[in-house]
mmCIF file with all atom_site columns, C-alpha atoms in Angstrom:
data_model
loop_
_atom_site.group_PDB
_atom_site.id
_atom_site.type_symbol
_atom_site.label_atom_id
_atom_site.label_alt_id
_atom_site.label_comp_id
_atom_site.label_asym_id
_atom_site.label_entity_id
_atom_site.label_seq_id
_atom_site.pdbx_PDB_ins_code
_atom_site.Cartn_x
_atom_site.Cartn_y
_atom_site.Cartn_z
_atom_site.occupancy
_atom_site.B_iso_or_equiv
_atom_site.pdbx_formal_charge
_atom_site.auth_seq_id
_atom_site.auth_comp_id
_atom_site.auth_asym_id
_atom_site.auth_atom_id
_atom_site.pdbx_PDB_model_num
ATOM 1   C CA . MET A 1 1   ? 30.009 11.732  18.015  1.00 0.00 ? 94  MET A CA 1
ATOM 2   C CA . ILE A 1 2   ? 27.762 8.875   16.696  1.00 0.00 ? 95  ILE A CA 1
ATOM 3   C CA . ASP A 1 3   ? 25.223 7.774   19.242  1.00 0.00 ? 96  ASP A CA 1
ATOM 4   C CA . GLU A 1 4   ? 24.045 4.157   19.647  1.00 0.00 ? 97  GLU A CA 1
ATOM 5   C CA . ASN A 1 5   ? 20.734 4.808   17.943  1.00 0.00 ? 98  ASN A CA 1
ATOM 6   C CA . ARG A 1 6   ? 22.197 6.013   14.754  1.00 0.00 ? 99  ARG A CA 1
ATOM 7   C CA . LEU A 1 7   ? 24.588 3.017   14.704  1.00 0.00 ? 100 LEU A CA 1
ATOM 8   C CA . HIS A 1 8   ? 21.685 0.673   15.389  1.00 0.00 ? 101 HIS A CA 1
ATOM 9   C CA . GLU A 1 9   ? 19.771 2.215   12.512  1.00 0.00 ? 102 GLU A CA 1
ATOM 10  C CA . ALA A 1 10  ? 22.651 1.703   10.218  1.00 0.00 ? 103 ALA A CA 1
ATOM 11  C CA . GLY A 1 11  ? 23.033 -1.796  11.425  1.00 0.00 ? 104 GLY A CA 1
ATOM 12  C CA . ALA A 1 12  ? 19.467 -2.543  10.431  1.00 0.00 ? 105 ALA A CA 1
ATOM 13  C CA . LEU A 1 13  ? 19.973 -1.283  6.918   1.00 0.00 ? 106 LEU A CA 1
ATOM 14  C CA . LEU A 1 14  ? 23.068 -3.255  6.464   1.00 0.00 ? 107 LEU A CA 1
ATOM 15  C CA . ALA A 1 15  ? 21.493 -6.377  7.901   1.00 0.00 ? 108 ALA A CA 1
ATOM 16  C CA . ALA A 1 16  ? 18.603 -6.108  5.516   1.00 0.00 ? 109 ALA A CA 1
ATOM 17  C CA . GLU A 1 17  ? 21.087 -5.743  2.512   1.00 0.00 ? 110 GLU A CA 1
ATOM 18  C CA . ALA A 1 18  ? 23.315 -8.634  3.786   1.00 0.00 ? 111 ALA A CA 1
ATOM 19  C CA . ALA A 1 19  ? 20.252 -10.943 4.032   1.00 0.00 ? 112 ALA A CA 1
ATOM 20  C CA . ARG A 1 20  ? 19.316 -9.905  0.380   1.00 0.00 ? 113 ARG A CA 1
ATOM 21  C CA . PHE A 1 21  ? 22.750 -10.868 -0.933  1.00 0.00 ? 114 PHE A CA 1
ATOM 22  C CA . ALA A 1 22  ? 23.033 -13.887 1.123   1.00 0.00 ? 115 ALA A CA 1
ATOM 23  C CA . GLY A 1 23  ? 19.811 -15.011 -0.586  1.00 0.00 ? 116 GLY A CA 1
ATOM 24  C CA . MET A 1 24  ? 21.369 -14.545 -3.849  1.00 0.00 ? 117 MET A CA 1
ATOM 25  C CA . GLY A 1 25  ? 24.238 -16.765 -2.913  1.00 0.00 ? 118 GLY A CA 1
ATOM 26  C CA . TRP A 1 26  ? 26.651 -13.834 -3.030  1.00 0.00 ? 119 TRP A CA 1
ATOM 27  C CA . MET A 1 27  ? 27.419 -13.830 0.749   1.00 0.00 ? 120 MET A CA 1
ATOM 28  C CA . ARG A 1 28  ? 27.701 -17.451 1.618   1.00 0.00 ? 121 ARG A CA 1
ATOM 29  C CA . GLY A 1 29  ? 28.276 -18.080 5.300   1.00 0.00 ? 122 GLY A CA 1
ATOM 30  C CA . THR A 1 30  ? 30.338 -15.485 6.829   1.00 0.00 ? 123 THR A CA 1
ATOM 31  C CA . SER A 1 31  ? 31.845 -14.141 3.509   1.00 0.00 ? 124 SER A CA 1
ATOM 32  C CA . GLY A 1 32  ? 31.257 -10.527 2.190   1.00 0.00 ? 125 GLY A CA 1
ATOM 33  C CA . ASN A 1 33  ? 30.716 -7.364  4.105   1.00 0.00 ? 126 ASN A CA 1
ATOM 34  C CA . LEU A 1 34  ? 29.059 -4.008  3.805   1.00 0.00 ? 127 LEU A CA 1
ATOM 35  C CA . SER A 1 35  ? 29.533 -0.484  5.024   1.00 0.00 ? 128 SER A CA 1
ATOM 36  C CA . LEU A 1 36  ? 27.768 2.798   5.515   1.00 0.00 ? 129 LEU A CA 1
ATOM 37  C CA . THR A 1 37  ? 29.577 6.282   5.680   1.00 0.00 ? 130 THR A CA 1
ATOM 38  C CA . LEU A 1 38  ? 28.207 8.135   8.809   1.00 0.00 ? 131 LEU A CA 1
ATOM 39  C CA . GLU A 1 39  ? 30.635 10.950  8.971   1.00 0.00 ? 132 GLU A CA 1
ATOM 40  C CA . ARG A 1 40  ? 33.216 12.455  6.574   1.00 0.00 ? 133 ARG A CA 1
ATOM 41  C CA . ASP A 1 41  ? 35.440 14.640  8.872   1.00 0.00 ? 134 ASP A CA 1
ATOM 42  C CA . PRO A 1 42  ? 36.705 12.507  10.669  1.00 0.00 ? 135 PRO A CA 1
ATOM 43  C CA . LEU A 1 43  ? 35.770 9.527   8.481   1.00 0.00 ? 136 LEU A CA 1
ATOM 44  C CA . ARG A 1 44  ? 33.406 7.087   10.464  1.00 0.00 ? 137 ARG A CA 1
ATOM 45  C CA . LEU A 1 45  ? 31.967 4.014   8.997   1.00 0.00 ? 138 LEU A CA 1
ATOM 46  C CA . ALA A 1 46  ? 29.385 1.427   10.149  1.00 0.00 ? 139 ALA A CA 1
ATOM 47  C CA . VAL A 1 47  ? 30.829 -1.822  9.052   1.00 0.00 ? 140 VAL A CA 1
ATOM 48  C CA . THR A 1 48  ? 29.379 -5.407  9.355   1.00 0.00 ? 141 THR A CA 1
ATOM 49  C CA . ALA A 1 49  ? 31.176 -7.423  12.161  1.00 0.00 ? 142 ALA A CA 1
ATOM 50  C CA . SER A 1 50  ? 33.431 -10.222 11.331  1.00 0.00 ? 143 SER A CA 1
ATOM 51  C CA . GLY A 1 51  ? 32.785 -13.915 11.655  1.00 0.00 ? 144 GLY A CA 1
ATOM 52  C CA . LEU A 1 52  ? 28.929 -13.656 11.511  1.00 0.00 ? 145 LEU A CA 1
ATOM 53  C CA . ASP A 1 53  ? 26.553 -15.466 8.984   1.00 0.00 ? 146 ASP A CA 1
ATOM 54  C CA . LYS A 1 54  ? 25.515 -12.702 6.496   1.00 0.00 ? 147 LYS A CA 1
ATOM 55  C CA . GLY A 1 55  ? 22.032 -14.149 6.128   1.00 0.00 ? 148 GLY A CA 1
ATOM 56  C CA . GLU A 1 56  ? 21.388 -13.840 9.991   1.00 0.00 ? 149 GLU A CA 1
ATOM 57  C CA . LEU A 1 57  ? 22.686 -10.428 10.924  1.00 0.00 ? 150 LEU A CA 1
ATOM 58  C CA . GLY A 1 58  ? 20.760 -8.169  13.265  1.00 0.00 ? 151 GLY A CA 1
ATOM 59  C CA . PRO A 1 59  ? 21.008 -4.338  13.856  1.00 0.00 ? 152 PRO A CA 1
ATOM 60  C CA . ALA A 1 60  ? 23.513 -4.930  16.592  1.00 0.00 ? 153 ALA A CA 1
ATOM 61  C CA . ASP A 1 61  ? 25.873 -6.790  14.289  1.00 0.00 ? 154 ASP A CA 1
ATOM 62  C CA . VAL A 1 62  ? 27.865 -3.722  13.094  1.00 0.00 ? 155 VAL A CA 1
ATOM 63  C CA . VAL A 1 63  ? 30.768 -1.806  14.522  1.00 0.00 ? 156 VAL A CA 1
ATOM 64  C CA . LEU A 1 64  ? 32.047 1.727   14.143  1.00 0.00 ? 157 LEU A CA 1
ATOM 65  C CA . THR A 1 65  ? 35.288 2.185   12.484  1.00 0.00 ? 158 THR A CA 1
ATOM 66  C CA . ASP A 1 66  ? 37.772 4.986   11.688  1.00 0.00 ? 159 ASP A CA 1
ATOM 67  C CA . SER A 1 67  ? 39.520 6.146   8.506   1.00 0.00 ? 160 SER A CA 1
ATOM 68  C CA . ARG A 1 68  ? 41.824 2.938   8.624   1.00 0.00 ? 161 ARG A CA 1
ATOM 69  C CA . GLY A 1 69  ? 38.881 0.665   9.195   1.00 0.00 ? 162 GLY A CA 1
ATOM 70  C CA . GLU A 1 70  ? 39.837 0.100   12.908  1.00 0.00 ? 163 GLU A CA 1
ATOM 71  C CA . LEU A 1 71  ? 37.356 -0.366  15.584  1.00 0.00 ? 164 LEU A CA 1
ATOM 72  C CA . LEU A 1 72  ? 36.878 2.925   17.573  1.00 0.00 ? 165 LEU A CA 1
ATOM 73  C CA . PRO A 1 73  ? 37.397 2.633   21.276  1.00 0.00 ? 166 PRO A CA 1
ATOM 74  C CA . GLY A 1 74  ? 34.385 2.319   23.710  1.00 0.00 ? 167 GLY A CA 1
ATOM 75  C CA . ASP A 1 75  ? 32.831 -0.696  22.087  1.00 0.00 ? 168 ASP A CA 1
ATOM 76  C CA . GLU A 1 76  ? 32.890 -3.395  24.742  1.00 0.00 ? 169 GLU A CA 1
ATOM 77  C CA . ARG A 1 77  ? 30.553 -5.974  22.916  1.00 0.00 ? 170 ARG A CA 1
ATOM 78  C CA . GLY A 1 78  ? 33.547 -7.990  21.668  1.00 0.00 ? 171 GLY A CA 1
ATOM 79  C CA . LEU A 1 79  ? 32.730 -7.655  18.091  1.00 0.00 ? 172 LEU A CA 1
ATOM 80  C CA . VAL A 1 80  ? 35.554 -6.874  15.481  1.00 0.00 ? 173 VAL A CA 1
ATOM 81  C CA . PRO A 1 81  ? 35.255 -5.142  12.135  1.00 0.00 ? 174 PRO A CA 1
ATOM 82  C CA . SER A 1 82  ? 35.453 -7.317  8.934   1.00 0.00 ? 175 SER A CA 1
ATOM 83  C CA . ALA A 1 83  ? 39.209 -7.845  8.127   1.00 0.00 ? 176 ALA A CA 1
ATOM 84  C CA . GLU A 1 84  ? 38.468 -5.785  4.891   1.00 0.00 ? 177 GLU A CA 1
ATOM 85  C CA . ALA A 1 85  ? 37.074 -2.628  6.742   1.00 0.00 ? 178 ALA A CA 1
ATOM 86  C CA . GLY A 1 86  ? 40.284 -0.859  5.823   1.00 0.00 ? 179 GLY A CA 1
ATOM 87  C CA . LEU A 1 87  ? 39.401 -1.306  2.070   1.00 0.00 ? 180 LEU A CA 1
ATOM 88  C CA . HIS A 1 88  ? 35.714 0.118   2.776   1.00 0.00 ? 181 HIS A CA 1
ATOM 89  C CA . ALA A 1 89  ? 37.363 3.064   4.491   1.00 0.00 ? 182 ALA A CA 1
ATOM 90  C CA . ARG A 1 90  ? 39.694 3.647   1.475   1.00 0.00 ? 183 ARG A CA 1
ATOM 91  C CA . ILE A 1 91  ? 36.872 3.423   -0.943  1.00 0.00 ? 184 ILE A CA 1
ATOM 92  C CA . ALA A 1 92  ? 34.782 5.833   0.977   1.00 0.00 ? 185 ALA A CA 1
ATOM 93  C CA . ALA A 1 93  ? 37.708 8.278   1.221   1.00 0.00 ? 186 ALA A CA 1
ATOM 94  C CA . VAL A 1 94  ? 38.838 8.210   -2.318  1.00 0.00 ? 187 VAL A CA 1
ATOM 95  C CA . THR A 1 95  ? 35.433 7.895   -4.106  1.00 0.00 ? 188 THR A CA 1
ATOM 96  C CA . GLY A 1 96  ? 33.183 9.969   -1.712  1.00 0.00 ? 189 GLY A CA 1
ATOM 97  C CA . ALA A 1 97  ? 30.906 6.882   -1.502  1.00 0.00 ? 190 ALA A CA 1
ATOM 98  C CA . GLY A 1 98  ? 28.185 6.705   1.032   1.00 0.00 ? 191 GLY A CA 1
ATOM 99  C CA . ALA A 1 99  ? 28.049 2.970   1.057   1.00 0.00 ? 192 ALA A CA 1
ATOM 100 C CA . ALA A 1 100 ? 29.985 0.084   -0.278  1.00 0.00 ? 193 ALA A CA 1
ATOM 101 C CA . VAL A 1 101 ? 29.261 -3.606  -0.697  1.00 0.00 ? 194 VAL A CA 1
ATOM 102 C CA . HIS A 1 102 ? 31.710 -6.463  -1.082  1.00 0.00 ? 195 HIS A CA 1
ATOM 103 C CA . VAL A 1 103 ? 30.296 -9.771  -2.378  1.00 0.00 ? 196 VAL A CA 1
ATOM 104 C CA . HIS A 1 104 ? 31.752 -13.178 -3.442  1.00 0.00 ? 197 HIS A CA 1
ATOM 105 C CA . ALA A 1 105 ? 29.646 -13.500 -6.660  1.00 0.00 ? 198 ALA A CA 1
ATOM 106 C CA . MET A 1 106 ? 31.072 -16.264 -8.869  1.00 0.00 ? 199 MET A CA 1
ATOM 107 C CA . ALA A 1 107 ? 30.806 -14.074 -11.876 1.00 0.00 ? 200 ALA A CA 1
ATOM 108 C CA . ALA A 1 108 ? 33.312 -11.595 -10.491 1.00 0.00 ? 201 ALA A CA 1
ATOM 109 C CA . VAL A 1 109 ? 35.884 -14.284 -9.621  1.00 0.00 ? 202 VAL A CA 1
ATOM 110 C CA . GLU A 1 110 ? 35.450 -15.973 -13.065 1.00 0.00 ? 203 GLU A CA 1
ATOM 111 C CA . ALA A 1 111 ? 35.871 -12.572 -14.922 1.00 0.00 ? 204 ALA A CA 1
ATOM 112 C CA . GLY A 1 112 ? 38.883 -11.734 -12.932 1.00 0.00 ? 205 GLY A CA 1
ATOM 113 C CA . PHE A 1 113 ? 40.420 -15.060 -13.892 1.00 0.00 ? 206 PHE A CA 1
ATOM 114 C CA . HIS A 1 114 ? 39.803 -14.652 -17.495 1.00 0.00 ? 207 HIS A CA 1
ATOM 115 C CA . TRP A 1 115 ? 40.598 -10.919 -17.876 1.00 0.00 ? 208 TRP A CA 1
ATOM 116 C CA . PRO A 1 116 ? 43.380 -10.189 -15.076 1.00 0.00 ? 209 PRO A CA 1
ATOM 117 C CA . VAL A 1 117 ? 43.904 -6.635  -16.153 1.00 0.00 ? 210 VAL A CA 1
ATOM 118 C CA . GLY A 1 118 ? 40.231 -5.574  -16.317 1.00 0.00 ? 211 GLY A CA 1
ATOM 119 C CA . VAL A 1 119 ? 37.022 -6.657  -17.957 1.00 0.00 ? 212 VAL A CA 1
ATOM 120 C CA . GLU A 1 120 ? 35.939 -4.357  -20.981 1.00 0.00 ? 213 GLU A CA 1
ATOM 121 C CA . ILE A 1 121 ? 32.303 -4.083  -21.539 1.00 0.00 ? 214 ILE A CA 1
ATOM 122 C CA . ALA A 1 122 ? 30.458 -2.081  -24.292 1.00 0.00 ? 215 ALA A CA 1
ATOM 123 C CA . ASP A 1 123 ? 27.153 -1.872  -26.125 1.00 0.00 ? 216 ASP A CA 1
ATOM 124 C CA . MET A 1 124 ? 25.092 -3.201  -23.282 1.00 0.00 ? 217 MET A CA 1
ATOM 125 C CA . GLU A 1 125 ? 21.858 -1.683  -22.203 1.00 0.00 ? 218 GLU A CA 1
ATOM 126 C CA . MET A 1 126 ? 22.503 -2.361  -18.540 1.00 0.00 ? 219 MET A CA 1
ATOM 127 C CA . LEU A 1 127 ? 25.563 0.099   -18.823 1.00 0.00 ? 220 LEU A CA 1
ATOM 128 C CA . LYS A 1 128 ? 22.952 2.944   -18.214 1.00 0.00 ? 221 LYS A CA 1
ATOM 129 C CA . GLY A 1 129 ? 22.482 1.581   -14.734 1.00 0.00 ? 222 GLY A CA 1
ATOM 130 C CA . ILE A 1 130 ? 26.161 2.500   -13.708 1.00 0.00 ? 223 ILE A CA 1
ATOM 131 C CA . GLY A 1 131 ? 25.963 5.895   -15.421 1.00 0.00 ? 224 GLY A CA 1
ATOM 132 C CA . HIS A 1 132 ? 27.107 5.186   -18.878 1.00 0.00 ? 225 HIS A CA 1
ATOM 133 C CA . SER A 1 133 ? 25.717 5.019   -22.453 1.00 0.00 ? 226 SER A CA 1
ATOM 134 C CA . ALA A 1 134 ? 24.441 1.954   -23.959 1.00 0.00 ? 227 ALA A CA 1
ATOM 135 C CA . HIS A 1 135 ? 26.319 2.380   -27.106 1.00 0.00 ? 228 HIS A CA 1
ATOM 136 C CA . GLY A 1 136 ? 29.513 4.079   -28.236 1.00 0.00 ? 229 GLY A CA 1
ATOM 137 C CA . GLU A 1 137 ? 31.247 3.937   -24.873 1.00 0.00 ? 230 GLU A CA 1
ATOM 138 C CA . ARG A 1 138 ? 33.692 1.409   -23.469 1.00 0.00 ? 231 ARG A CA 1
ATOM 139 C CA . VAL A 1 139 ? 34.018 0.740   -19.743 1.00 0.00 ? 232 VAL A CA 1
ATOM 140 C CA . VAL A 1 140 ? 36.347 -1.387  -17.870 1.00 0.00 ? 233 VAL A CA 1
ATOM 141 C CA . ILE A 1 141 ? 35.756 -3.084  -14.512 1.00 0.00 ? 234 ILE A CA 1
ATOM 142 C CA . PRO A 1 142 ? 39.194 -2.955  -13.131 1.00 0.00 ? 235 PRO A CA 1
ATOM 143 C CA . VAL A 1 143 ? 40.774 -6.098  -11.539 1.00 0.00 ? 236 VAL A CA 1
ATOM 144 C CA . VAL A 1 144 ? 43.403 -5.721  -8.715  1.00 0.00 ? 237 VAL A CA 1
ATOM 145 C CA . GLN A 1 145 ? 45.405 -8.769  -7.274  1.00 0.00 ? 238 GLN A CA 1
ATOM 146 C CA . ASN A 1 146 ? 44.306 -9.735  -3.726  1.00 0.00 ? 239 ASN A CA 1
ATOM 147 C CA . SER A 1 147 ? 46.284 -9.066  -0.606  1.00 0.00 ? 240 SER A CA 1
ATOM 148 C CA . GLN A 1 148 ? 45.698 -9.633  3.156   1.00 0.00 ? 241 GLN A CA 1
ATOM 149 C CA . ASP A 1 149 ? 47.269 -6.313  3.762   1.00 0.00 ? 242 ASP A CA 1
ATOM 150 C CA . MET A 1 150 ? 44.535 -3.749  3.457   1.00 0.00 ? 243 MET A CA 1
ATOM 151 C CA . VAL A 1 151 ? 46.863 -0.899  3.079   1.00 0.00 ? 244 VAL A CA 1
ATOM 152 C CA . GLU A 1 152 ? 48.502 -2.745  0.054   1.00 0.00 ? 245 GLU A CA 1
ATOM 153 C CA . LEU A 1 153 ? 45.071 -3.723  -1.376  1.00 0.00 ? 246 LEU A CA 1
ATOM 154 C CA . GLY A 1 154 ? 43.845 -0.107  -0.903  1.00 0.00 ? 247 GLY A CA 1
ATOM 155 C CA . ASP A 1 155 ? 46.903 1.192   -2.750  1.00 0.00 ? 248 ASP A CA 1
ATOM 156 C CA . ARG A 1 156 ? 46.070 -1.029  -5.630  1.00 0.00 ? 249 ARG A CA 1
ATOM 157 C CA . PHE A 1 157 ? 42.532 0.079   -5.766  1.00 0.00 ? 250 PHE A CA 1
ATOM 158 C CA . GLU A 1 158 ? 43.406 3.733   -5.493  1.00 0.00 ? 251 GLU A CA 1
ATOM 159 C CA . GLU A 1 159 ? 45.923 3.353   -8.399  1.00 0.00 ? 252 GLU A CA 1
ATOM 160 C CA . VAL A 1 160 ? 43.324 1.803   -10.789 1.00 0.00 ? 253 VAL A CA 1
ATOM 161 C CA . TYR A 1 161 ? 40.620 4.223   -9.673  1.00 0.00 ? 254 TYR A CA 1
ATOM 162 C CA . LEU A 1 162 ? 42.499 7.408   -10.047 1.00 0.00 ? 255 LEU A CA 1
ATOM 163 C CA . ARG A 1 163 ? 44.241 6.322   -13.307 1.00 0.00 ? 256 ARG A CA 1
ATOM 164 C CA . PRO A 1 164 ? 41.643 4.658   -15.562 1.00 0.00 ? 257 PRO A CA 1
ATOM 165 C CA . ALA A 1 165 ? 43.009 3.394   -18.808 1.00 0.00 ? 258 ALA A CA 1
ATOM 166 C CA . ASN A 1 166 ? 42.994 5.998   -21.654 1.00 0.00 ? 259 ASN A CA 1
ATOM 167 C CA . GLY A 1 167 ? 39.570 6.277   -23.251 1.00 0.00 ? 260 GLY A CA 1
ATOM 168 C CA . ILE A 1 168 ? 38.037 3.949   -20.742 1.00 0.00 ? 261 ILE A CA 1
ATOM 169 C CA . ALA A 1 169 ? 35.060 5.036   -18.583 1.00 0.00 ? 262 ALA A CA 1
ATOM 170 C CA . GLU A 1 170 ? 35.138 4.979   -14.882 1.00 0.00 ? 263 GLU A CA 1
ATOM 171 C CA . VAL A 1 171 ? 32.866 2.537   -13.055 1.00 0.00 ? 264 VAL A CA 1
ATOM 172 C CA . PRO A 1 172 ? 31.630 2.222   -9.339  1.00 0.00 ? 265 PRO A CA 1
ATOM 173 C CA . ALA A 1 173 ? 33.170 -1.251  -8.947  1.00 0.00 ? 266 ALA A CA 1
ATOM 174 C CA . VAL A 1 174 ? 36.339 -3.272  -8.739  1.00 0.00 ? 267 VAL A CA 1
ATOM 175 C CA . ILE A 1 175 ? 37.178 -6.931  -8.847  1.00 0.00 ? 268 ILE A CA 1
ATOM 176 C CA . VAL A 1 176 ? 39.624 -8.442  -6.470  1.00 0.00 ? 269 VAL A CA 1
ATOM 177 C CA . ALA A 1 177 ? 41.256 -11.378 -8.176  1.00 0.00 ? 270 ALA A CA 1
ATOM 178 C CA . SER A 1 178 ? 40.353 -14.837 -6.813  1.00 0.00 ? 271 SER A CA 1
ATOM 179 C CA . HIS A 1 179 ? 38.182 -13.143 -4.250  1.00 0.00 ? 272 HIS A CA 1
ATOM 180 C CA . GLY A 1 180 ? 35.227 -11.175 -5.340  1.00 0.00 ? 273 GLY A CA 1
ATOM 181 C CA . MET A 1 181 ? 34.028 -7.678  -6.106  1.00 0.00 ? 274 MET A CA 1
ATOM 182 C CA . TYR A 1 182 ? 33.410 -4.278  -4.336  1.00 0.00 ? 275 TYR A CA 1
ATOM 183 C CA . ALA A 1 183 ? 30.828 -1.800  -5.588  1.00 0.00 ? 276 ALA A CA 1
ATOM 184 C CA . TRP A 1 184 ? 29.817 1.533   -4.240  1.00 0.00 ? 277 TRP A CA 1
ATOM 185 C CA . GLY A 1 185 ? 27.337 4.422   -4.443  1.00 0.00 ? 278 GLY A CA 1
ATOM 186 C CA . ALA A 1 186 ? 26.024 7.621   -2.946  1.00 0.00 ? 279 ALA A CA 1
ATOM 187 C CA . ASP A 1 187 ? 23.946 5.562   -0.506  1.00 0.00 ? 280 ASP A CA 1
ATOM 188 C CA . LEU A 1 188 ? 23.170 1.949   0.212   1.00 0.00 ? 281 LEU A CA 1
ATOM 189 C CA . ALA A 1 189 ? 20.523 1.675   -2.478  1.00 0.00 ? 282 ALA A CA 1
ATOM 190 C CA . ALA A 1 190 ? 22.860 2.983   -5.130  1.00 0.00 ? 283 ALA A CA 1
ATOM 191 C CA . ALA A 1 191 ? 25.499 0.578   -4.085  1.00 0.00 ? 284 ALA A CA 1
ATOM 192 C CA . ARG A 1 192 ? 23.052 -2.266  -4.072  1.00 0.00 ? 285 ARG A CA 1
ATOM 193 C CA . ARG A 1 193 ? 22.038 -1.348  -7.797  1.00 0.00 ? 286 ARG A CA 1
ATOM 194 C CA . HIS A 1 194 ? 25.599 -1.073  -8.806  1.00 0.00 ? 287 HIS A CA 1
ATOM 195 C CA . THR A 1 195 ? 26.410 -4.434  -7.353  1.00 0.00 ? 288 THR A CA 1
ATOM 196 C CA . GLU A 1 196 ? 23.519 -6.126  -9.089  1.00 0.00 ? 289 GLU A CA 1
ATOM 197 C CA . ILE A 1 197 ? 24.194 -4.487  -12.427 1.00 0.00 ? 290 ILE A CA 1
ATOM 198 C CA . VAL A 1 198 ? 27.900 -5.036  -12.515 1.00 0.00 ? 291 VAL A CA 1
ATOM 199 C CA . GLU A 1 199 ? 27.285 -8.668  -11.521 1.00 0.00 ? 292 GLU A CA 1
ATOM 200 C CA . TRP A 1 200 ? 24.871 -9.195  -14.411 1.00 0.00 ? 293 TRP A CA 1
ATOM 201 C CA . LEU A 1 201 ? 27.254 -7.528  -16.979 1.00 0.00 ? 294 LEU A CA 1
ATOM 202 C CA . LEU A 1 202 ? 30.188 -9.719  -15.607 1.00 0.00 ? 295 LEU A CA 1
ATOM 203 C CA . ARG A 1 203 ? 27.952 -12.900 -15.757 1.00 0.00 ? 296 ARG A CA 1
ATOM 204 C CA . PHE A 1 204 ? 26.904 -12.131 -19.396 1.00 0.00 ? 297 PHE A CA 1
ATOM 205 C CA . THR A 1 205 ? 30.479 -11.427 -20.406 1.00 0.00 ? 298 THR A CA 1
ATOM 206 C CA . VAL A 1 206 ? 31.848 -14.697 -18.906 1.00 0.00 ? 299 VAL A CA 1
ATOM 207 C CA . ARG A 1 207 ? 29.027 -16.719 -20.518 1.00 0.00 ? 300 ARG A CA 1
ATOM 208 C CA . THR A 1 208 ? 29.549 -15.264 -23.998 1.00 0.00 ? 301 THR A CA 1
ATOM 209 C CA . ARG A 1 209 ? 33.480 -15.418 -23.676 1.00 0.00 ? 302 ARG A CA 1
ATOM 210 C CA . ALA A 1 210 ? 33.741 -18.137 -26.327 1.00 0.00 ? 303 ALA A CA 1
ATOM 211 C CA . THR A 1 211 ? 31.820 -16.126 -28.958 1.00 0.00 ? 304 THR A CA 1
ATOM 212 C CA . ARG A 1 212 ? 33.504 -12.752 -28.373 1.00 0.00 ? 305 ARG A CA 1
#
């Protein structure tokens, strides 16, 4: 059982990260969401609550969800999980991630528009920040079509994650077309690093599109 103190601590961490990403313009208004995996069996996540300005979250602005991203009983504060909590839960279950970040960074939306089946990247020094070689290795940031049904969206994510293209290295991120991107890691710091690095790689790829 997860006590209120532990949930409050998770909320403080998530609020700090949300403020960071809001300051970058990647979580404008109420957009975007974050999660921390608190338990594995059964799966329990702390997820930012829906409808709140991500630049103004406090430690209490998180909820505890189950393996489907649904609010666990007993919380009488009136908060509800982000509508995308179900995908956070699927990411945690499939990848073993300790944290996940969803941002509406413009570079991800643009890249998903230009390369709807995946964004191929190679020979970039920044690839080392997501666990790959700077040279001689191709990676693809996968792109999935958006859906308001989190089970359907989770199935699309799981398909591209478990079946990467032949010869293409796996990455800790996925683009949701016309929406944004998700990135994850072993903990919140790793998820943050992966988010920032993947966004940088996508931004460079979009900016140099005409010359590639």
